[in-house]
Amino acid sequence: MSDGPLILGIETSCDETGVAVVAGLDVRSSVLASQTEEHARFGGVVPEVAARAHVEAIRPLVHEAVRQAGIHPGDIDAIAATQGPGLVGSLVVGYAFAKSLAWSLRKPFIGVDHMEGHLFAPRLEHAGYHPPAVVLLASGGHSQIVHVRGWGDYDVLGSTIDDAAGEAFDKLARFMGLGYPGGPAIDRASDGGDPAAIAFPRALRDRPFDVSFSGLKTSVTTFLEKAKAAGDVPPLPDVAASLQEAIVDALVEKTFNAVRETGARVVAGGGGVLANRRLRQRLAEEADAHDVELYLPSPALCTDNGAMIAAAANFWFDAGRETPWRSDVEPGLKLG
Ligand code: KG4
Ligand code: ZN
């Protein structure tokens, strides 16, 4: 069943090579080459390692996505790739590959904003998700609260003034020796823990939509160093649940401030941090309390993937966008 243009989406902004074939909003195939293991021993993403891994992964992955979708390359209506924001060396690999493929197949090429991809991701599973909406975007590189007035019409209401939420999870997990990536590690470590065991501070209470996590990092590390010196370190699940609660509290509070401010009746989320179980639970509770609809992608569509790039390109294809061949990646691209 084909209910829209057939789009090949390529995502290479950071450390995941993602390729997908999407027909309308129907995901025909979505494949991923994750570099987590290559970066784990460095405790974070190393740009040169990432770019090289994309170069190795991209060709076989595009073949695999086309094969799994059961299509011929000639059936594709448009080819899309992430233009930015992201690591320049990583972006270039997917962007140049997509442009040359589109050129050789004589198909339109569409450059997509990575964050806009995250905004569209919930549509792949929830046909009822439409703007106006407030969308929480939280990943390793970004934390933003966006008012989606319409597709293509975005107002970034708030962002982090220092570390992104995922970065805070990653740095704290590294300090606690839990490995990389830190978000899933803390999520798991929090099992059975008491989120109220330790009262870590909540920053920027006086600003309605912005968040800040660098103070939390200092407060957790200082707390743990003192506790260790005193020989009185609380159980790991309590520490993990408490610091997770501080991050989740900030994200949920600011998201629903935006809901009250804009009057939006729809809330959605995207980015790796939205895979966090406690965050999903708290957003669901708050959505219930505010009587708004909540659309969260399943965890595999929260983290970076090619399908979300194709989903955003699907909108721009219908709007007639063709990104010029001479265009280049934009590592500092800003939404709206
Ligand atoms: O969107 P994403 O895959 O890549 C970026 O664009 O950054 O997000 C990756 C981030 C990492 O910081 C990772 O620790 C975090 O998302 N993350 C989580 C969870 N799963 C991934 N954070 C909290 N809880 C999780 N379950
Ligand atoms: Zn992302």
Short mmCIF file of C-alpha atoms and ligand atoms in Angstrom, two decimals:
data_model
loop_
_atom_site.label_atom_id
_atom_site.label_comp_id
_atom_site.label_asym_id
_atom_site.label_seq_id
_atom_site.Cartn_x
_atom_site.Cartn_y
_atom_site.Cartn_z
CA MET A 1 0.00 0.00 0.00
CA SER A 2 1.57 3.23 -1.14
CA ASP A 3 0.00 6.36 0.23
CA GLY A 4 2.48 9.03 -0.72
CA PRO A 5 5.86 9.69 -2.28
CA LEU A 6 8.58 7.09 -1.85
CA ILE A 7 11.49 8.78 -0.10
CA LEU A 8 14.94 7.53 0.80
CA GLY A 9 16.12 9.28 3.99
CA ILE A 10 19.75 9.40 5.12
CA GLU A 11 20.90 10.54 8.56
CA THR A 12 24.59 10.98 9.45
CA SER A 13 24.72 14.01 11.76
CA CYS A 14 26.44 12.33 14.69
CA ASP A 15 27.38 8.74 15.47
CA GLU A 16 24.58 6.71 13.87
CA THR A 17 24.33 6.00 10.15
CA GLY A 18 20.59 5.73 9.51
CA VAL A 19 18.91 4.93 6.19
CA ALA A 20 15.20 4.39 5.59
CA VAL A 21 12.67 4.06 2.81
CA VAL A 22 9.36 5.68 3.69
CA ALA A 23 6.22 5.74 1.52
CA GLY A 24 4.08 8.64 2.69
CA LEU A 25 4.36 7.94 6.41
CA ASP A 26 4.64 4.20 6.03
CA VAL A 27 8.13 2.99 7.00
CA ARG A 28 9.11 0.36 4.40
CA SER A 29 12.58 -0.17 5.83
CA SER A 30 14.79 1.51 8.41
CA VAL A 31 18.34 0.35 9.03
CA LEU A 32 21.01 1.65 11.35
CA ALA A 33 24.74 1.23 11.84
CA SER A 34 25.50 2.30 15.38
CA GLN A 35 29.00 3.39 16.34
CA THR A 36 28.39 3.24 20.08
CA GLU A 37 31.07 0.60 20.64
CA GLU A 38 33.70 2.51 18.67
CA HIS A 39 33.16 5.62 20.82
CA ALA A 40 32.54 3.90 24.16
CA ARG A 41 36.24 3.50 24.97
CA PHE A 42 36.67 7.27 24.57
CA GLY A 43 33.60 7.99 26.74
CA GLY A 44 32.00 10.11 24.01
CA VAL A 45 31.76 10.71 20.27
CA VAL A 46 35.11 11.33 18.52
CA PRO A 47 34.34 13.31 15.31
CA GLU A 48 37.10 11.78 13.14
CA VAL A 49 36.13 8.24 14.17
CA ALA A 50 32.48 9.03 13.42
CA ALA A 51 33.14 10.38 9.92
CA ARG A 52 35.25 7.37 8.96
CA ALA A 53 32.62 4.95 10.25
CA HIS A 54 29.91 6.70 8.20
CA VAL A 55 32.06 6.34 5.07
CA GLU A 56 32.35 2.59 5.66
CA ALA A 57 28.68 2.09 6.54
CA ILE A 58 26.77 4.23 4.08
CA ARG A 59 26.90 2.24 0.83
CA PRO A 60 25.98 -1.19 2.24
CA LEU A 61 23.30 0.43 4.40
CA VAL A 62 21.61 2.16 1.46
CA HIS A 63 21.64 -1.17 -0.44
CA GLU A 64 20.14 -2.91 2.59
CA ALA A 65 17.39 -0.30 3.06
CA VAL A 66 16.41 -0.57 -0.63
CA ARG A 67 16.53 -4.38 -0.49
CA GLN A 68 14.41 -4.61 2.67
CA ALA A 69 11.86 -2.18 1.23
CA GLY A 70 11.52 -4.46 -1.81
CA ILE A 71 11.83 -1.58 -4.28
CA HIS A 72 14.06 -0.65 -7.20
CA PRO A 73 16.14 2.52 -6.83
CA GLY A 74 14.28 3.91 -9.86
CA ASP A 75 10.99 3.76 -7.90
CA ILE A 76 12.22 6.38 -5.43
CA ASP A 77 10.58 9.82 -5.79
CA ALA A 78 13.15 11.83 -3.84
CA ILE A 79 16.31 11.43 -1.81
CA ALA A 80 16.76 13.30 1.46
CA ALA A 81 19.67 13.77 3.84
CA THR A 82 20.38 15.67 7.04
CA GLN A 83 21.92 19.06 6.24
CA GLY A 84 22.60 20.08 9.87
CA PRO A 85 23.01 20.66 12.73
CA GLY A 86 25.73 18.16 13.59
CA LEU A 87 29.38 17.25 13.18
CA VAL A 88 30.66 18.61 9.89
CA GLY A 89 32.69 15.51 8.92
CA SER A 90 29.72 13.23 9.64
CA LEU A 91 27.15 15.40 7.86
CA VAL A 92 29.27 15.66 4.72
CA VAL A 93 29.34 11.87 4.24
CA GLY A 94 25.56 11.42 4.12
CA TYR A 95 24.88 14.69 2.32
CA ALA A 96 27.37 14.11 -0.49
CA PHE A 97 26.30 10.48 -0.88
CA ALA A 98 22.61 11.47 -1.08
CA LYS A 99 23.26 14.26 -3.58
CA SER A 100 25.29 12.05 -5.90
CA LEU A 101 22.72 9.26 -5.72
CA ALA A 102 19.89 11.70 -6.48
CA TRP A 103 21.91 13.16 -9.37
CA SER A 104 22.64 9.78 -10.88
CA LEU A 105 18.99 8.63 -10.53
CA ARG A 106 17.74 12.04 -11.79
CA LYS A 107 15.57 12.50 -8.69
CA PRO A 108 15.00 15.59 -6.57
CA PHE A 109 17.28 16.06 -3.57
CA ILE A 110 15.96 17.45 -0.27
CA GLY A 111 18.21 18.70 2.57
CA VAL A 112 16.55 18.32 5.99
CA ASP A 113 17.12 19.96 9.38
CA HIS A 114 17.96 17.17 11.83
CA MET A 115 15.83 18.73 14.58
CA GLU A 116 12.90 19.00 12.19
CA GLY A 117 13.35 15.27 11.61
CA HIS A 118 12.86 14.71 15.35
CA LEU A 119 9.74 16.93 15.21
CA PHE A 120 8.26 14.71 12.48
CA ALA A 121 9.25 11.33 13.98
CA PRO A 122 6.03 10.84 16.01
CA ARG A 123 4.02 11.06 12.78
CA LEU A 124 5.46 7.75 11.62
CA GLU A 125 3.50 5.98 14.35
CA HIS A 126 0.71 8.40 15.21
CA ALA A 127 -1.37 9.56 12.27
CA GLY A 128 -3.36 11.81 14.65
CA TYR A 129 -0.34 13.94 15.56
CA HIS A 130 -0.77 17.40 14.02
CA PRO A 131 0.28 20.94 14.92
CA PRO A 132 -0.22 23.20 16.75
CA ALA A 133 1.88 21.32 19.28
CA VAL A 134 4.51 21.79 21.94
CA VAL A 135 7.44 19.46 21.29
CA LEU A 136 10.21 18.59 23.71
CA LEU A 137 13.45 17.79 21.87
CA ALA A 138 16.15 16.35 24.12
CA SER A 139 19.23 14.54 22.87
CA GLY A 140 22.98 14.40 23.39
CA GLY A 141 23.47 17.69 21.57
CA HIS A 142 20.22 19.60 22.08
CA SER A 143 17.48 20.41 24.57
CA GLN A 144 14.74 22.58 23.16
CA ILE A 145 11.09 23.29 23.70
CA VAL A 146 9.51 24.08 20.36
CA HIS A 147 6.12 25.52 19.56
CA VAL A 148 5.18 23.89 16.25
CA ARG A 149 2.56 26.32 14.93
CA GLY A 150 2.35 24.40 11.68
CA TRP A 151 4.72 22.17 9.72
CA GLY A 152 7.62 24.37 8.68
CA ASP A 153 6.58 27.07 11.18
CA TYR A 154 8.56 26.75 14.40
CA ASP A 155 9.15 28.92 17.42
CA VAL A 156 11.90 27.72 19.75
CA LEU A 157 10.55 28.86 23.13
CA GLY A 158 13.36 27.57 25.30
CA SER A 159 16.65 25.72 25.25
CA THR A 160 19.44 24.70 27.55
CA ILE A 161 21.80 27.49 28.54
CA ASP A 162 24.68 25.03 29.01
CA ASP A 163 24.67 21.20 28.70
CA ALA A 164 22.02 19.29 26.77
CA ALA A 165 19.97 16.81 28.81
CA GLY A 166 21.60 13.78 27.16
CA GLU A 167 25.02 15.31 27.71
CA ALA A 168 24.19 15.66 31.43
CA PHE A 169 23.19 11.98 31.57
CA ASP A 170 26.37 11.00 29.69
CA LYS A 171 28.72 13.08 31.86
CA LEU A 172 27.15 11.92 35.13
CA ALA A 173 27.21 8.28 34.06
CA ARG A 174 30.87 8.61 33.13
CA PHE A 175 31.65 10.13 36.54
CA MET A 176 29.76 7.29 38.22
CA GLY A 177 31.60 4.67 36.14
CA LEU A 178 28.42 3.50 34.40
CA GLY A 179 29.81 3.70 30.86
CA TYR A 180 28.66 5.30 27.60
CA PRO A 181 26.04 6.18 26.50
CA GLY A 182 25.03 7.34 29.95
CA GLY A 183 21.28 7.88 29.52
CA PRO A 184 20.33 4.22 29.10
CA ALA A 185 22.81 3.27 31.86
CA ILE A 186 21.25 5.66 34.38
CA ASP A 187 17.76 4.68 33.24
CA ARG A 188 18.60 1.03 34.05
CA ALA A 189 20.50 1.84 37.26
CA SER A 190 17.48 3.75 38.59
CA ASP A 191 15.36 0.57 38.74
CA GLY A 192 13.94 0.20 42.24
CA GLY A 193 15.54 3.48 43.36
CA ASP A 194 13.75 6.27 45.25
CA PRO A 195 13.58 9.44 43.10
CA ALA A 196 13.14 11.51 46.29
CA ALA A 197 16.10 9.95 48.15
CA ILE A 198 18.46 12.86 47.44
CA ALA A 199 17.20 16.39 46.77
CA PHE A 200 19.46 17.53 43.92
CA PRO A 201 18.83 21.17 42.88
CA ARG A 202 16.46 22.26 40.08
CA ALA A 203 18.00 25.19 38.17
CA LEU A 204 16.45 28.21 36.43
CA ARG A 205 13.10 28.02 38.25
CA ASP A 206 12.62 31.72 37.39
CA ARG A 207 12.83 31.17 33.60
CA PRO A 208 9.73 29.60 32.09
CA PHE A 209 11.15 27.60 29.19
CA ASP A 210 14.95 27.39 29.51
CA VAL A 211 16.83 24.60 31.25
CA SER A 212 20.35 24.28 32.68
CA PHE A 213 22.15 21.11 33.74
CA SER A 214 25.74 22.11 34.49
CA GLY A 215 24.87 22.98 38.12
CA LEU A 216 23.33 19.55 38.59
CA LYS A 217 26.53 17.93 37.38
CA THR A 218 28.56 19.87 39.97
CA SER A 219 26.06 19.14 42.70
CA VAL A 220 25.98 15.38 42.01
CA THR A 221 29.76 15.05 41.77
CA THR A 222 30.30 17.09 44.97
CA PHE A 223 27.64 15.08 46.79
CA LEU A 224 29.21 11.77 45.76
CA GLU A 225 32.75 12.86 46.64
CA LYS A 226 31.65 13.95 50.12
CA ALA A 227 29.60 10.80 50.64
CA LYS A 228 32.59 8.66 49.63
CA ALA A 229 34.94 10.56 51.99
CA ALA A 230 32.42 10.02 54.80
CA GLY A 231 32.10 6.32 53.87
CA ASP A 232 28.36 6.76 53.47
CA VAL A 233 27.47 6.45 49.77
CA PRO A 234 23.73 5.85 49.20
CA PRO A 235 22.68 2.83 47.10
CA LEU A 236 23.25 3.34 43.34
CA PRO A 237 19.54 3.01 42.41
CA ASP A 238 18.70 5.90 44.78
CA VAL A 239 21.45 8.14 43.36
CA ALA A 240 20.51 7.30 39.76
CA ALA A 241 16.76 7.76 40.36
CA SER A 242 17.33 11.06 42.19
CA LEU A 243 19.55 12.68 39.57
CA GLN A 244 17.30 11.36 36.79
CA GLU A 245 14.35 12.95 38.60
CA ALA A 246 16.12 16.33 38.64
CA ILE A 247 16.61 16.21 34.84
CA VAL A 248 13.09 14.86 34.20
CA ASP A 249 11.50 17.45 36.53
CA ALA A 250 13.12 20.31 34.64
CA LEU A 251 12.11 18.98 31.20
CA VAL A 252 8.52 18.22 32.22
CA GLU A 253 8.00 21.49 34.09
CA LYS A 254 9.25 23.63 31.19
CA THR A 255 7.32 21.63 28.59
CA PHE A 256 4.04 22.17 30.42
CA ASN A 257 4.84 25.83 31.05
CA ALA A 258 4.91 26.03 27.24
CA VAL A 259 1.60 24.16 27.00
CA ARG A 260 -0.05 26.69 29.33
CA GLU A 261 1.58 29.64 27.53
CA THR A 262 0.65 28.57 23.98
CA GLY A 263 -2.67 26.90 24.72
CA ALA A 264 -1.53 23.91 22.60
CA ARG A 265 -3.62 20.76 23.07
CA VAL A 266 -0.96 18.46 21.64
CA VAL A 267 2.42 17.53 23.15
CA ALA A 268 5.11 15.43 21.48
CA GLY A 269 8.73 14.54 22.00
CA GLY A 270 11.86 13.51 20.17
CA GLY A 271 15.56 12.86 20.67
CA GLY A 272 17.35 10.09 22.50
CA VAL A 273 16.45 11.30 26.00
CA LEU A 274 12.77 10.75 25.20
CA ALA A 275 13.56 7.02 25.39
CA ASN A 276 13.91 7.52 29.16
CA ARG A 277 11.24 5.51 30.95
CA ARG A 278 10.76 7.91 33.84
CA LEU A 279 10.50 10.92 31.49
CA ARG A 280 7.87 9.11 29.40
CA GLN A 281 5.88 8.20 32.51
CA ARG A 282 5.99 11.74 33.91
CA LEU A 283 5.01 13.28 30.55
CA ALA A 284 2.07 10.86 30.33
CA GLU A 285 0.90 11.78 33.85
CA GLU A 286 1.19 15.50 33.16
CA ALA A 287 -0.57 15.17 29.77
CA ASP A 288 -3.44 13.42 31.56
CA ALA A 289 -3.60 16.13 34.21
CA HIS A 290 -3.69 18.84 31.50
CA ASP A 291 -6.02 16.82 29.30
CA VAL A 292 -3.76 17.15 26.25
CA GLU A 293 -2.83 14.52 23.66
CA LEU A 294 0.69 13.10 23.97
CA TYR A 295 2.59 11.56 21.06
CA LEU A 296 5.92 9.95 21.88
CA PRO A 297 7.81 7.88 19.30
CA SER A 298 8.83 4.38 20.31
CA PRO A 299 12.43 4.40 21.61
CA ALA A 300 13.97 3.39 18.24
CA LEU A 301 12.40 6.46 16.62
CA CYS A 302 13.45 8.75 19.51
CA THR A 303 17.13 8.21 18.77
CA ASP A 304 18.61 9.26 15.43
CA ASN A 305 17.32 7.38 12.38
CA GLY A 306 16.77 7.78 8.64
CA ALA A 307 12.98 7.41 8.79
CA MET A 308 12.49 10.73 10.58
CA ILE A 309 14.52 12.49 7.88
CA ALA A 310 12.32 10.90 5.22
CA ALA A 311 9.19 11.90 7.19
CA ALA A 312 10.23 15.57 7.24
CA ALA A 313 11.25 15.35 3.56
CA ASN A 314 7.81 13.94 2.77
CA PHE A 315 6.28 17.24 3.87
CA TRP A 316 8.83 19.31 1.93
CA PHE A 317 8.43 17.14 -1.18
CA ASP A 318 4.71 17.91 -1.20
CA ALA A 319 5.56 21.59 -0.67
CA GLY A 320 7.80 21.46 -3.77
CA ARG A 321 11.17 21.93 -2.08
CA GLU A 322 14.24 20.94 -4.07
CA THR A 323 17.53 21.70 -2.38
CA PRO A 324 20.07 23.02 -4.90
CA TRP A 325 22.94 20.74 -5.95
CA ARG A 326 25.43 23.45 -4.97
CA SER A 327 24.10 23.51 -1.37
CA ASP A 328 26.32 22.26 1.41
CA VAL A 329 25.97 20.97 4.97
CA GLU A 330 25.21 23.49 7.71
CA PRO A 331 26.71 22.24 11.00
CA GLY A 332 25.21 25.19 12.92
CA LEU A 333 21.72 25.07 11.37
CA LYS A 334 19.06 26.47 13.70
CA LEU A 335 15.38 25.49 13.75
CA GLY A 336 12.99 28.25 12.77
O1 KG4 B 1 19.00 11.76 19.57
P1 KG4 B 1 20.23 10.96 19.92
O2 KG4 B 1 20.25 9.51 19.51
O3 KG4 B 1 21.53 11.58 19.30
C1 KG4 B 1 21.79 12.95 19.32
O4 KG4 B 1 21.33 13.64 18.37
O5 KG4 B 1 22.43 13.37 20.30
O6 KG4 B 1 20.43 11.09 21.50
C2 KG4 B 1 21.49 10.47 22.20
C3 KG4 B 1 21.39 10.87 23.67
C4 KG4 B 1 22.58 10.40 24.52
O7 KG4 B 1 23.02 11.49 25.31
C5 KG4 B 1 21.97 9.30 25.38
O8 KG4 B 1 22.60 9.18 26.65
C6 KG4 B 1 20.54 9.76 25.52
O9 KG4 B 1 20.21 10.29 24.25
N1 KG4 B 1 19.64 8.64 25.85
C7 KG4 B 1 18.95 8.56 27.01
C8 KG4 B 1 18.28 7.31 26.99
N2 KG4 B 1 18.54 6.70 25.79
C9 KG4 B 1 19.38 7.54 25.10
N3 KG4 B 1 18.87 9.40 28.04
C10 KG4 B 1 18.12 9.03 29.09
N4 KG4 B 1 17.47 7.84 29.16
C11 KG4 B 1 17.50 6.96 28.14
N5 KG4 B 1 16.85 5.80 28.22
ZN ZN B 2 19.14 13.67 17.18
#
